[in-house]
Short mmCIF file of C-alpha atoms and ligand atoms in Angstrom, two decimals:
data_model
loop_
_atom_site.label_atom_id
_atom_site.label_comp_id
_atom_site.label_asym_id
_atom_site.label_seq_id
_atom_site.Cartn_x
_atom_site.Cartn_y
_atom_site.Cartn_z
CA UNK A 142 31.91 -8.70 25.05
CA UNK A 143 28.36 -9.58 23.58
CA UNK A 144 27.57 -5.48 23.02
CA UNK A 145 31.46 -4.90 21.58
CA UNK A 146 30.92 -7.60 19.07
CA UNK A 147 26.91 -6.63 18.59
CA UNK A 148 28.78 -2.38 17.92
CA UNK A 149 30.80 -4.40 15.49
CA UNK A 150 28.30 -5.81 13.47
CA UNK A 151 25.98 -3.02 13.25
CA UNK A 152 27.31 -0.20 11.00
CA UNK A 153 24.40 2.04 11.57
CA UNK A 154 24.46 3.48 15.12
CA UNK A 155 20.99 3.06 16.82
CA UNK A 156 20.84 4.08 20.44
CA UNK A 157 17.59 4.86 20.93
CA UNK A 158 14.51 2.16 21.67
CA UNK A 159 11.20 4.29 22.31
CA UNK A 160 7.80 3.21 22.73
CA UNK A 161 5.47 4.21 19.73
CA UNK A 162 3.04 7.17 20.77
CA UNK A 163 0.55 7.55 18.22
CA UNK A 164 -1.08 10.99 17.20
CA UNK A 165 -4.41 11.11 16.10
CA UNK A 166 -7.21 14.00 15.68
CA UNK A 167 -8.43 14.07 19.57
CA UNK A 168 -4.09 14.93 20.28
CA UNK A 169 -2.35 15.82 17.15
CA UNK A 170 -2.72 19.62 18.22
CA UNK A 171 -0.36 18.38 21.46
CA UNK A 172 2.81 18.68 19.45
CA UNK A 173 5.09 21.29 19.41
CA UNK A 174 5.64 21.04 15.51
CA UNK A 175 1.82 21.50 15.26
CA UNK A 176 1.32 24.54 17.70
CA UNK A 177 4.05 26.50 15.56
CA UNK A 178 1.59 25.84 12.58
CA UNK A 179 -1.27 28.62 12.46
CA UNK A 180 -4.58 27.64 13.79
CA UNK A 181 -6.01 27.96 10.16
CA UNK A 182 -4.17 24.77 8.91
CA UNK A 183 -4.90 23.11 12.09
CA UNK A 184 -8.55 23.42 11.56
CA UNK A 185 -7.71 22.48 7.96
CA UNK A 186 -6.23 19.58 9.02
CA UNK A 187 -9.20 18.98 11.81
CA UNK A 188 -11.76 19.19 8.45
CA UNK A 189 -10.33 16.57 6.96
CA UNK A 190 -9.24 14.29 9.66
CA UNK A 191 -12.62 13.73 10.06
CA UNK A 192 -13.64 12.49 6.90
CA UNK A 193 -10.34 10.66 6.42
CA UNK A 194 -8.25 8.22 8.41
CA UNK A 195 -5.47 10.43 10.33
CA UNK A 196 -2.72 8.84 12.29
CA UNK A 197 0.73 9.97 12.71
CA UNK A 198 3.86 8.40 15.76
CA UNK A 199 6.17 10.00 17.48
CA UNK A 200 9.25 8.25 14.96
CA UNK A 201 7.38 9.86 11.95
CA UNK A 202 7.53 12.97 13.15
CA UNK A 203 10.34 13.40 15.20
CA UNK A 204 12.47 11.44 12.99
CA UNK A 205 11.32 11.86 9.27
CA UNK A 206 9.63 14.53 8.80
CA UNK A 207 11.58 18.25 8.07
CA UNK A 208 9.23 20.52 9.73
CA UNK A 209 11.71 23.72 8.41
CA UNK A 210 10.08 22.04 5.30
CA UNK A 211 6.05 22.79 5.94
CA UNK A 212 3.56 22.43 4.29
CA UNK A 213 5.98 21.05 1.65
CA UNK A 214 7.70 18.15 3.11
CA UNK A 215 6.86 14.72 1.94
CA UNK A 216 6.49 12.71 4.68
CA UNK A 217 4.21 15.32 6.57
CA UNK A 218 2.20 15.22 3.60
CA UNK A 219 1.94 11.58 3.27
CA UNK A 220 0.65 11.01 6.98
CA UNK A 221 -0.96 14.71 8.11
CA UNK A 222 -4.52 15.28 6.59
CA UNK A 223 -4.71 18.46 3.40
CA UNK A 224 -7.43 20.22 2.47
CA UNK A 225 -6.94 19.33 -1.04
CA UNK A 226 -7.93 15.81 0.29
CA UNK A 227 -11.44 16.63 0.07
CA UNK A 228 -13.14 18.18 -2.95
CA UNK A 229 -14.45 21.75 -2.20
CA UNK A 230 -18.06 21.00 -1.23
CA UNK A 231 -17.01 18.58 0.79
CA UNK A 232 -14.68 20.44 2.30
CA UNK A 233 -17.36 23.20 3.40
CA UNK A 234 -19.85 21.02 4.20
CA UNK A 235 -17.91 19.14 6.93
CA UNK A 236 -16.09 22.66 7.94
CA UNK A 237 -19.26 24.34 8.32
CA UNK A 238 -20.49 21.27 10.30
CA UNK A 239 -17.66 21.77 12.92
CA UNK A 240 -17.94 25.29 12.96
CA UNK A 241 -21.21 25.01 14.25
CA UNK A 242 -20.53 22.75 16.97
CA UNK A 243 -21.96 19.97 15.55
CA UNK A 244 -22.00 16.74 18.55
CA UNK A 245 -20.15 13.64 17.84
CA UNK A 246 -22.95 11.88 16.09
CA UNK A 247 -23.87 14.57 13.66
CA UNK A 248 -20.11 14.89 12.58
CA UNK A 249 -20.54 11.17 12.11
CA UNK A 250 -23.54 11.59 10.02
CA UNK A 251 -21.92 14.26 7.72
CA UNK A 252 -18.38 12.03 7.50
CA UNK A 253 -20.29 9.16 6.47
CA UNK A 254 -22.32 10.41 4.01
CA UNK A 255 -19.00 12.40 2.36
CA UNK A 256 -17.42 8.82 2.48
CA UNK A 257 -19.98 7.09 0.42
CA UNK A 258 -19.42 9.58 -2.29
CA UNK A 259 -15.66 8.49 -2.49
CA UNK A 260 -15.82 5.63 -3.89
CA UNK A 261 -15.10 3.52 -1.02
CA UNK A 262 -14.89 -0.09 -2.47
CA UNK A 263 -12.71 0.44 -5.84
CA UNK A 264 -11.95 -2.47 -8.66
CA UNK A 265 -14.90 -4.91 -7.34
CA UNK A 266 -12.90 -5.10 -4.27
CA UNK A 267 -16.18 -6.46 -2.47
CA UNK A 268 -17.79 -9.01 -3.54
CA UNK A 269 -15.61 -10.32 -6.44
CA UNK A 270 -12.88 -11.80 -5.13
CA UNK A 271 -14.28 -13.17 -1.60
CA UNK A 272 -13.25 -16.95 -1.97
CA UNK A 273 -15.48 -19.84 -0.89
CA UNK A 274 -14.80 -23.22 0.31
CA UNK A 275 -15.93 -26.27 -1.18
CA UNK A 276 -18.55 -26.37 2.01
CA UNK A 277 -20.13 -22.90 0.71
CA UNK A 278 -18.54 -20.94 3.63
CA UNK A 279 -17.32 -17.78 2.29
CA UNK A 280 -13.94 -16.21 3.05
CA UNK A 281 -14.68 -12.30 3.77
CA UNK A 282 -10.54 -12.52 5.28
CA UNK A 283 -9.66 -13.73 1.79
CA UNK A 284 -9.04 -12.40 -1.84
CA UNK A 285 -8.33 -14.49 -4.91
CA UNK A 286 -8.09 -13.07 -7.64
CA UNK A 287 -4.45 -14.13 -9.31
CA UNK A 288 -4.30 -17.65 -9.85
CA UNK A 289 -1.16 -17.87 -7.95
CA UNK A 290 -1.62 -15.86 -5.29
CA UNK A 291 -4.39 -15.36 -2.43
CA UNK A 292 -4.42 -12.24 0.09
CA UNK A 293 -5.47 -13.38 3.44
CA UNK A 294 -6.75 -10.07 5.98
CA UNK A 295 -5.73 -11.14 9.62
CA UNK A 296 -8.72 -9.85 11.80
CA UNK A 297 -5.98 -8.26 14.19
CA UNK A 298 -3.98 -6.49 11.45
CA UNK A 299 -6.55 -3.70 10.10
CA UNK A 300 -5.19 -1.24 11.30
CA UNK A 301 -0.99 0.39 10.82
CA UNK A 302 1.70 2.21 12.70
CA UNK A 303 0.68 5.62 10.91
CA UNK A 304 -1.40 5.99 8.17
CA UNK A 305 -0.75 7.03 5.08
CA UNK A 306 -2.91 10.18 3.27
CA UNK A 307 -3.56 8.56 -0.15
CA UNK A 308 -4.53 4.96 1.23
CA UNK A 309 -7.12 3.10 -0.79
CA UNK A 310 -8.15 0.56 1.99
CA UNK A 311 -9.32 4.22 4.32
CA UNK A 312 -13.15 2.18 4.10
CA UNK A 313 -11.78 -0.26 6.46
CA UNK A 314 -9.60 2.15 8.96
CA UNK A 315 -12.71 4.65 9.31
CA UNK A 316 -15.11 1.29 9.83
CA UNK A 317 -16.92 1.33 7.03
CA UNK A 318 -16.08 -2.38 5.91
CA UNK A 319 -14.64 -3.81 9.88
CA UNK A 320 -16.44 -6.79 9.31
CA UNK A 321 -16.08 -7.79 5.95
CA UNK A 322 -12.68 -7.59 5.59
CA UNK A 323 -10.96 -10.06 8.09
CA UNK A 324 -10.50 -13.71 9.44
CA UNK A 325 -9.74 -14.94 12.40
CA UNK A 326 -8.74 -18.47 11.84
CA UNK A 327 -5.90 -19.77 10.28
CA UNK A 328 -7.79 -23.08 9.39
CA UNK A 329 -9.91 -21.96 6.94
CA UNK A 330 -6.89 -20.43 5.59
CA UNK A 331 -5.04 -23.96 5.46
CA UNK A 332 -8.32 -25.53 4.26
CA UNK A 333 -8.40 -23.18 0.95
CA UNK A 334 -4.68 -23.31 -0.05
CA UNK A 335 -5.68 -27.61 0.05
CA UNK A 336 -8.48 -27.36 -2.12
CA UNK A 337 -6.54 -25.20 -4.22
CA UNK A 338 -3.12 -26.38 -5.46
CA UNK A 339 -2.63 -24.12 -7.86
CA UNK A 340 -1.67 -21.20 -5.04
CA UNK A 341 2.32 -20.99 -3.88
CA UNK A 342 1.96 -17.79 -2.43
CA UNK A 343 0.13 -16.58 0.48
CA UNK A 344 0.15 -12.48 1.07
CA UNK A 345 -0.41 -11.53 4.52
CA UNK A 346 -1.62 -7.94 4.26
CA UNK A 347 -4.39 -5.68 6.29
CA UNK A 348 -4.19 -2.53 7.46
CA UNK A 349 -0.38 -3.87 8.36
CA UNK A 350 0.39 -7.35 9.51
CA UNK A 351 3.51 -6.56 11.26
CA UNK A 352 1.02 -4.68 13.93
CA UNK A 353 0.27 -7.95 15.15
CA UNK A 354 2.18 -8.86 18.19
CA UNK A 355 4.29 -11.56 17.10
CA UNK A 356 2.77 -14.30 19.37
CA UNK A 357 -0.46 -13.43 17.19
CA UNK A 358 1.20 -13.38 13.92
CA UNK A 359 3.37 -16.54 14.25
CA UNK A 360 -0.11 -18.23 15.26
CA UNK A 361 -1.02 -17.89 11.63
CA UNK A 362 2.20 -18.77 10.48
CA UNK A 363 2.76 -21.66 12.56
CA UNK A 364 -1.04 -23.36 11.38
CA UNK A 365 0.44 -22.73 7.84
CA UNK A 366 3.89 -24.00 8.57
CA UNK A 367 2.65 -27.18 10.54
CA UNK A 368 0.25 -28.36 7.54
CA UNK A 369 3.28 -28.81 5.32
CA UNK A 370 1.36 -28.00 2.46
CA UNK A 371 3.51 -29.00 -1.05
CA UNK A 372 1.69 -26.43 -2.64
CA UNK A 373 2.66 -23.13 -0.59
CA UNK A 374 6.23 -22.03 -1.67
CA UNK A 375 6.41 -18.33 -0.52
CA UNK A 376 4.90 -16.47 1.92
CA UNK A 377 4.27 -12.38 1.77
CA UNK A 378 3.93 -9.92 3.90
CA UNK A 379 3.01 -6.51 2.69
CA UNK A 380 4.26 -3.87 5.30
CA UNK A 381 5.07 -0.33 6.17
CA UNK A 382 6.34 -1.05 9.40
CA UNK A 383 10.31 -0.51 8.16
CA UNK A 384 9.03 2.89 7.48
CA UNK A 385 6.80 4.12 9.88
CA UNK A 386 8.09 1.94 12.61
CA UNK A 387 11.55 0.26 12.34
CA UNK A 388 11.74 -0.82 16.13
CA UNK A 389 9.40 -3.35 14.75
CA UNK A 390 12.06 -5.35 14.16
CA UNK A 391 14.82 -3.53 16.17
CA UNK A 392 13.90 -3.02 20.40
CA UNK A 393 9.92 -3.80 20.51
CA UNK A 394 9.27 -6.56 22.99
CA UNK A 395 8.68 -8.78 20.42
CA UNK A 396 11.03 -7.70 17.83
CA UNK A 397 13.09 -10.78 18.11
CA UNK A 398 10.03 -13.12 18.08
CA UNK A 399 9.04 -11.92 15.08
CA UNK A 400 12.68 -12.19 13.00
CA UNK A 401 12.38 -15.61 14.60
CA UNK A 402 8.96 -16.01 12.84
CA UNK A 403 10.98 -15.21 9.54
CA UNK A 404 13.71 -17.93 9.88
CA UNK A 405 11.42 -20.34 10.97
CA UNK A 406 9.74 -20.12 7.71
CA UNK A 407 12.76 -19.74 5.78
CA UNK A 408 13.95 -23.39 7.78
CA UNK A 409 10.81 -24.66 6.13
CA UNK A 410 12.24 -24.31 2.86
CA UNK A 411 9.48 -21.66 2.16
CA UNK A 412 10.79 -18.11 0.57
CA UNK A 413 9.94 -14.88 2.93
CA UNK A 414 9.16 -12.14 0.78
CA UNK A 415 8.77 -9.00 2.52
CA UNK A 416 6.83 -6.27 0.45
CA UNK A 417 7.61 -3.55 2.21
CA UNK A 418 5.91 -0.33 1.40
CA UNK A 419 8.47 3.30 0.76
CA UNK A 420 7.00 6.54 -0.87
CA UNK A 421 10.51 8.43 -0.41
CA UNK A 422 14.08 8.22 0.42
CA UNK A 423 13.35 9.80 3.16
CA UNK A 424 12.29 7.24 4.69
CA UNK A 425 15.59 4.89 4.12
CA UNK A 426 17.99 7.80 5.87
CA UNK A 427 17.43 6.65 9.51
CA UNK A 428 19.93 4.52 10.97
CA UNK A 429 17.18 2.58 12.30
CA UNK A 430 15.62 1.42 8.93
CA UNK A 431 19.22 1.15 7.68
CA UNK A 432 19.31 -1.50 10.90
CA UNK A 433 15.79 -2.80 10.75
CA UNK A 434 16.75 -3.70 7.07
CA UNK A 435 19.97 -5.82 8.10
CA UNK A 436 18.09 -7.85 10.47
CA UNK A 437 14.97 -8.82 8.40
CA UNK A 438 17.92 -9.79 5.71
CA UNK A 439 19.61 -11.68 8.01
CA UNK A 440 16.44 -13.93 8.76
CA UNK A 441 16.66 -15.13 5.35
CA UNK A 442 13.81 -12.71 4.11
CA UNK A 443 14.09 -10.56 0.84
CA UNK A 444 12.57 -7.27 0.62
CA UNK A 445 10.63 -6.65 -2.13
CA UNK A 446 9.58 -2.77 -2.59
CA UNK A 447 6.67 -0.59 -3.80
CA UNK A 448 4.81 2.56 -3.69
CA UNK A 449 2.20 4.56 -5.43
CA UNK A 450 3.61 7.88 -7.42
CA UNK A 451 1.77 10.48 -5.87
CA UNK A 452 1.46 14.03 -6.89
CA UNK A 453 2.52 15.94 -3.77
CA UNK A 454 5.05 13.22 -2.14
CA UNK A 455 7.12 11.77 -5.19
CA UNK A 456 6.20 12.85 -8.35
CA UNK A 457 9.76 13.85 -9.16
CA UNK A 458 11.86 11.15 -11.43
CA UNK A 459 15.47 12.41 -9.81
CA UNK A 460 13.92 11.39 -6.54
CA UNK A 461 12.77 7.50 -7.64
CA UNK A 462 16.12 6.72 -8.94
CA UNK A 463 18.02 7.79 -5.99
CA UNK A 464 15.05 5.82 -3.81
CA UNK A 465 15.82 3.04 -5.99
CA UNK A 466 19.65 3.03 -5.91
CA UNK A 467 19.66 3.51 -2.09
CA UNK A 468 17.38 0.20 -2.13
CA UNK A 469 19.38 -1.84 -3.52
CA UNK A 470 22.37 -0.63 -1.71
CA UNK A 471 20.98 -1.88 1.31
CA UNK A 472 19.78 -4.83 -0.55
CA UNK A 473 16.17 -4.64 -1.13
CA UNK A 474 14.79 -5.54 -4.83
CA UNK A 475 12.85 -2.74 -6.18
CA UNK A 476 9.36 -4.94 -7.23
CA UNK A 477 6.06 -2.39 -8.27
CA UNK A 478 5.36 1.19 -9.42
CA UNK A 479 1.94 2.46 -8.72
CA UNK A 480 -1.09 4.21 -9.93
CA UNK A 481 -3.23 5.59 -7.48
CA UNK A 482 -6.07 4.08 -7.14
CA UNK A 483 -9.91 5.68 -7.81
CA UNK A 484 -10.88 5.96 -4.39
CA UNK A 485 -10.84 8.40 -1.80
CA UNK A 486 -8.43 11.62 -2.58
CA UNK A 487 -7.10 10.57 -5.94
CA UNK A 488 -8.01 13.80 -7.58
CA UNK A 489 -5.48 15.20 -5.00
CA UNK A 490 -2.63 12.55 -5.30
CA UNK A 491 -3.02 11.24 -8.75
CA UNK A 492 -1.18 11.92 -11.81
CA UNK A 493 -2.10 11.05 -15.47
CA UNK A 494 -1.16 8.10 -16.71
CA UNK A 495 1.28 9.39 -19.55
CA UNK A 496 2.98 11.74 -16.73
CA UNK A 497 3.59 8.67 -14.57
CA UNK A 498 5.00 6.57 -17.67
CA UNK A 499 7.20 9.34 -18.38
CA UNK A 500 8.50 10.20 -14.79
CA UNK A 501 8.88 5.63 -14.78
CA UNK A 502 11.18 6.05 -17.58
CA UNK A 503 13.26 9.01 -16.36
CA UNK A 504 13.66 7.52 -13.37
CA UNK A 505 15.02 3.87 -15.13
CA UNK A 506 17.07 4.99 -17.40
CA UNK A 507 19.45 6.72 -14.38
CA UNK A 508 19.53 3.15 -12.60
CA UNK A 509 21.49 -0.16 -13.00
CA UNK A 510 20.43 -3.15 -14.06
CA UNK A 511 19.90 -4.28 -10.20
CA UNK A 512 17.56 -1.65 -9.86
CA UNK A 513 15.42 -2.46 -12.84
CA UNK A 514 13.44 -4.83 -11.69
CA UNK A 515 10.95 -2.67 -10.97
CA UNK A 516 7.83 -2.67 -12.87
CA UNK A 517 5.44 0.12 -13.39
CA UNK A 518 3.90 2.39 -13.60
CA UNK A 519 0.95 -0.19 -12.81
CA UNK A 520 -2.78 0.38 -12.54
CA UNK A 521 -4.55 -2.26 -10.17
CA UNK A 522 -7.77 -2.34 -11.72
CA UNK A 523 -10.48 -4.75 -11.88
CA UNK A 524 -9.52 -6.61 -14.65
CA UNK A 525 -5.96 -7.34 -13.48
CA UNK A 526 -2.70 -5.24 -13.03
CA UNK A 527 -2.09 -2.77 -16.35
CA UNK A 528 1.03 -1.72 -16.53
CA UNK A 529 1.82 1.98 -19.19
CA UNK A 530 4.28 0.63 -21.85
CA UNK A 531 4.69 3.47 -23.71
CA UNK A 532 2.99 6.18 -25.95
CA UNK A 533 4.37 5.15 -29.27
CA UNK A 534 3.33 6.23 -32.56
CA UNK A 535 1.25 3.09 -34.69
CA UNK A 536 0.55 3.56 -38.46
CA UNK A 537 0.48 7.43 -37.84
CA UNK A 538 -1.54 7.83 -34.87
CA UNK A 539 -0.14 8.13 -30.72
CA UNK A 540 -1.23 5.82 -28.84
CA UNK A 541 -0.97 4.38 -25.06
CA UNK A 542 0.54 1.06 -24.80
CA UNK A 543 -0.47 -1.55 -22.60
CA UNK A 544 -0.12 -4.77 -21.08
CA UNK A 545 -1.43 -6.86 -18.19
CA UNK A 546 1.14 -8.07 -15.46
CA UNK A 547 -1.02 -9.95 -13.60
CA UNK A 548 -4.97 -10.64 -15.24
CA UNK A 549 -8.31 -12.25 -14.16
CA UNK A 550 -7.74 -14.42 -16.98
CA UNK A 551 -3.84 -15.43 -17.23
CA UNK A 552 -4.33 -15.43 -20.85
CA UNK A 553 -3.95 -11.65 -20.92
CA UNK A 554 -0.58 -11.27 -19.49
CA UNK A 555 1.91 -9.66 -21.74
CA UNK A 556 -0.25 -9.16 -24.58
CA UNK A 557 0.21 -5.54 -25.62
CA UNK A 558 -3.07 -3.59 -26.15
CA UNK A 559 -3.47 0.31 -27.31
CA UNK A 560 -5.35 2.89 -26.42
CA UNK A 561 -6.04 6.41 -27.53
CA UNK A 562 -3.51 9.22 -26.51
CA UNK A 563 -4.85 11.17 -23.39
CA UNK A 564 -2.70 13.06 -21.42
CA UNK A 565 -5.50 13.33 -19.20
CA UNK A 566 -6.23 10.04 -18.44
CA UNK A 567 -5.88 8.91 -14.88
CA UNK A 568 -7.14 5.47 -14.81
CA UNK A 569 -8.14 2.49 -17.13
CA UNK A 570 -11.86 3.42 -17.55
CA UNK A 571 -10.85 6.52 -18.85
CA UNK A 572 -8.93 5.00 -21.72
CA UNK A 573 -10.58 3.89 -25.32
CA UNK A 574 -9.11 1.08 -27.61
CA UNK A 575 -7.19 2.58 -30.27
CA UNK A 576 -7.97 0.23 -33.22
CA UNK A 577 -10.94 -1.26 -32.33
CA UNK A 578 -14.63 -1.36 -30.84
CA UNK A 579 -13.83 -2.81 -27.04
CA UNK A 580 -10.01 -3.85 -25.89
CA UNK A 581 -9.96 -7.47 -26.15
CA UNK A 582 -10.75 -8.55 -22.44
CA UNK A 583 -13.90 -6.72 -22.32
CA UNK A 584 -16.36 -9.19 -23.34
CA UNK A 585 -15.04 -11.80 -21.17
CA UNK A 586 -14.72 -9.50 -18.45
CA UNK A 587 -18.54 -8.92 -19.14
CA UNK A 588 -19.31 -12.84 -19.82
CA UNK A 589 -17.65 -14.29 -16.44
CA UNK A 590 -17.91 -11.33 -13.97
CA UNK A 591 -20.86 -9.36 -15.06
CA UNK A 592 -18.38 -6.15 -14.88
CA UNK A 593 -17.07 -3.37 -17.13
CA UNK A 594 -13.51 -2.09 -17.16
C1 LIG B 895 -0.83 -7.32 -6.78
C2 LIG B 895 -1.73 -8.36 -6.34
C3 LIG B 895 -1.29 -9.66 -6.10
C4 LIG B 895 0.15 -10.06 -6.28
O1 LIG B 895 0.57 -9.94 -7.61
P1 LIG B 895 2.08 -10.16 -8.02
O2 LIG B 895 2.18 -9.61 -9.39
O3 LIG B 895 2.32 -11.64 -7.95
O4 LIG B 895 2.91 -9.42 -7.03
C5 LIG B 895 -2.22 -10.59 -5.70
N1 LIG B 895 -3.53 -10.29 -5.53
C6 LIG B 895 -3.99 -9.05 -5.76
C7 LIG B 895 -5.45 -8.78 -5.58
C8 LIG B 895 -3.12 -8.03 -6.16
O5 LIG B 895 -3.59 -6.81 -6.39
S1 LIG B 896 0.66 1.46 5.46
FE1 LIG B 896 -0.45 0.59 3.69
S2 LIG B 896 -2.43 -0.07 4.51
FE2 LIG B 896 -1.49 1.31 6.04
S3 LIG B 896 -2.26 3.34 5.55
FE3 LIG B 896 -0.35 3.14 4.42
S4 LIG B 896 -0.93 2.36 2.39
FE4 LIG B 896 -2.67 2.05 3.77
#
């Protein structure tokens, strides 16, 4: 009777309930799909997997990726290490290294000295927004950098069920930042949002919370929940686990612990905003996100989604529109559009900022109203979120428009700001006022933080 009426209610059909086996460089050459790849891209793929974070699961592959579709397909590109990753001198220098038979702890020396040259800690990530309490202790877990909103880095969540190729936080998966960027107690946590009223929303993000067991994670919670702070109306968690590892939420051990972690926070009159991460349809077609989806709904949780655009994986306008019609279909709310960030393999996976605003708009315009929510494309740079508003044409001359959607200073939201035309451009330091000396944030920027654009 219970599984009849539990058939009924499910309209996906999910049957399966495996344990996650992850594949990382010491294995990845263990899979089938990998052996029918020549030994060339293997090593390719060994090159850069030691430079950059590599880790892949047994769902991801099996389920996801198309492997009639290699080296093409999406997904394998978004977990599976590419030799465009690395710049060319890189490249050689870290393939000549292995080809000589280098021991652990000169391939160590090599990868680390590659990593420093990528930009490893992007938009003042550091030092600028590490929050301190009114004692002087200072919250390396913690970022606060929107007045509303504070990130808080569970010491247990840095790492995720794959990994994803273009990831800006690969500093703290290859251990370049493990200590910095994490906190173990939930107090100090409570202790901040009280001296600081002004927060209502507390985003749990990592590496991926939801790899926390859920006896873990709902300690956090529960220290948040039981200090019935006034202040705190919404709590986030930013997450790829829907896509790179549904049974999260569906047959893990502690699936049901941790949709029970969701409605007890709903039952506190506090919103449950999932951000969960998708770079492709792809990853919506299972039966088991379809599934995972319901559930986390049914806890009283939204879904909120983003993603990067990312040469390689989604640069293709026909393909956002469908992702974001298919989202709301199984009711998720389309939230951000990305710019990849300066870090790591963005000369691989970025696109100029005009090409992204114009893929944005093709991509809106074929979607309803419900789907336009989204915002983008968005640069999260160190002076707040920018957001490309258009390239029109001012007293004669192209121009990039701009805005801020979220800013150091609140002030600067939603004031439009131009820049030059570039069709080059890639980032926000790249871009020149159009009219004037400096945009109009600079000097403050320079006043307050001691930082540039
Ligand atoms: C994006 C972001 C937030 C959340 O901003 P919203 O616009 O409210 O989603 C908070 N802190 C940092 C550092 C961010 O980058
Ligand atoms: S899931 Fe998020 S944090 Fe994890 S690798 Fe992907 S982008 Fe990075």
């Amino acid at each position: 009777m219970t599984s009849q009426h539990q058939k009924q209610e499910s309209v996906w059909d999910v049957t399966e309930s495996p344990s996650i086996k992850t594949y990382t460089l010491p294995n990845f050459r263990d899979l089938p799909q990998i052996q029918e790849i020549s030994e060339e891209k293997q090593f390719e793929m060994e090159v850069v997997g030691n430079v950059l974070p590599f880790k892949t699961n047994n769902y991801v592959v099996e389920q996801l990726i198309d492997w009639n579709n290699i080296p093409n397909d999406p997904i394998f590109v978004l977990t599976f290490p590419q030799k465009g990753m690395l710049l060319p001198h890189h490249y050689e220098k870290m393939a000549s290294t292995l080809k000589e038979g280098a021991d652990r702890k000169k391939i160590q020396e090599v990868a680390n000295e590659i990593r420093l040259q990528l930009n490893p800690h992007p938009a003042g990530q550091m030092e600028l927004n590490v929050p301190t309490l009114k004692d002087g202790t200072k919250l390396y877990g913690m970022q606060h950098k929107y007045k509303e909103t504070c990130l808080f880095f569970p010491s247990q969540s840095q790492t995720c069920h794959a990994y994803c190729t273009f990831c800006f936080r690969w500093p703290q998966f290859v251990g370049m930042d493990e200590m910095k960027f994490a906190m173990k107690e939930g107090e100090q946590l409570v202790q901040y949002l009280r001296e600081h009223p002004e927060i209502s929303d507390v985003l749990f993000t990592g590496g991926d919370p939801m790899i926390m067991k859920a006896k873990i994670f709902s300690s956090y919670i529960d220290t948040l929940l039981e200090a019935d702070l006034a202040n705190l109306k919404t709590i986030r968690i930013g997450t790829k686990a829907l896509s790179y590892w549904p049974y999260k939420f569906l047959t893990d051990d502690d699936a049901k612990q941790s949709l029970e972690m969701f409605e007890r926070i709903t039952n506190k009159g506090k919103h449950v905003a999932i951000m969960a991460h998708f770079n492709h349809l792809v990853e919506l077609s299972t039966g088991s996100v379809k599934e995972a989806i319901k559930l986390v709904r049914n806890t009283g949780a939204q879904i909120r989604t983003q993603s990067p655009v990312l040469a390689h994986i989604n640069d293709d306008a026909n393909m956002w529109a469908e992702m974001w019609r298919k989202q709301v279909q199984l009711g998720c709310i389309p939230y951000y559009m990305f710019v990849v960030r300066d870090t790591g393999a963005q000369h691989y996976f970025g696109i100029s900022l005009v090409k992204a605003y114009e893929l944005f708009r093709e991509a809106y315009k074929k979607v309803s109203g419900l789907g336009r929510t989204v915002r983008g494309p968005s640069m999260s740079a160190t002076p707040g979120k920018v957001l490309v508003d258009g390239t029109p044409i001012i007293n004669g001359k192209k121009v990039i428009s701009l805005r801020f959607l979220q800013g150091r200073n609140p002030d600067w939201v939603q004031k439009p700001f131009f820049a030059e035309y570039d069709e080059k451009a890639i980032w926000l330091d790249e871009l020149k006022p159009a009219f004037e000396e400096k945009f109009f944030f600079e000097d403050e920027l320079k006043a307050k933080y001691n930082i540039q654009k």
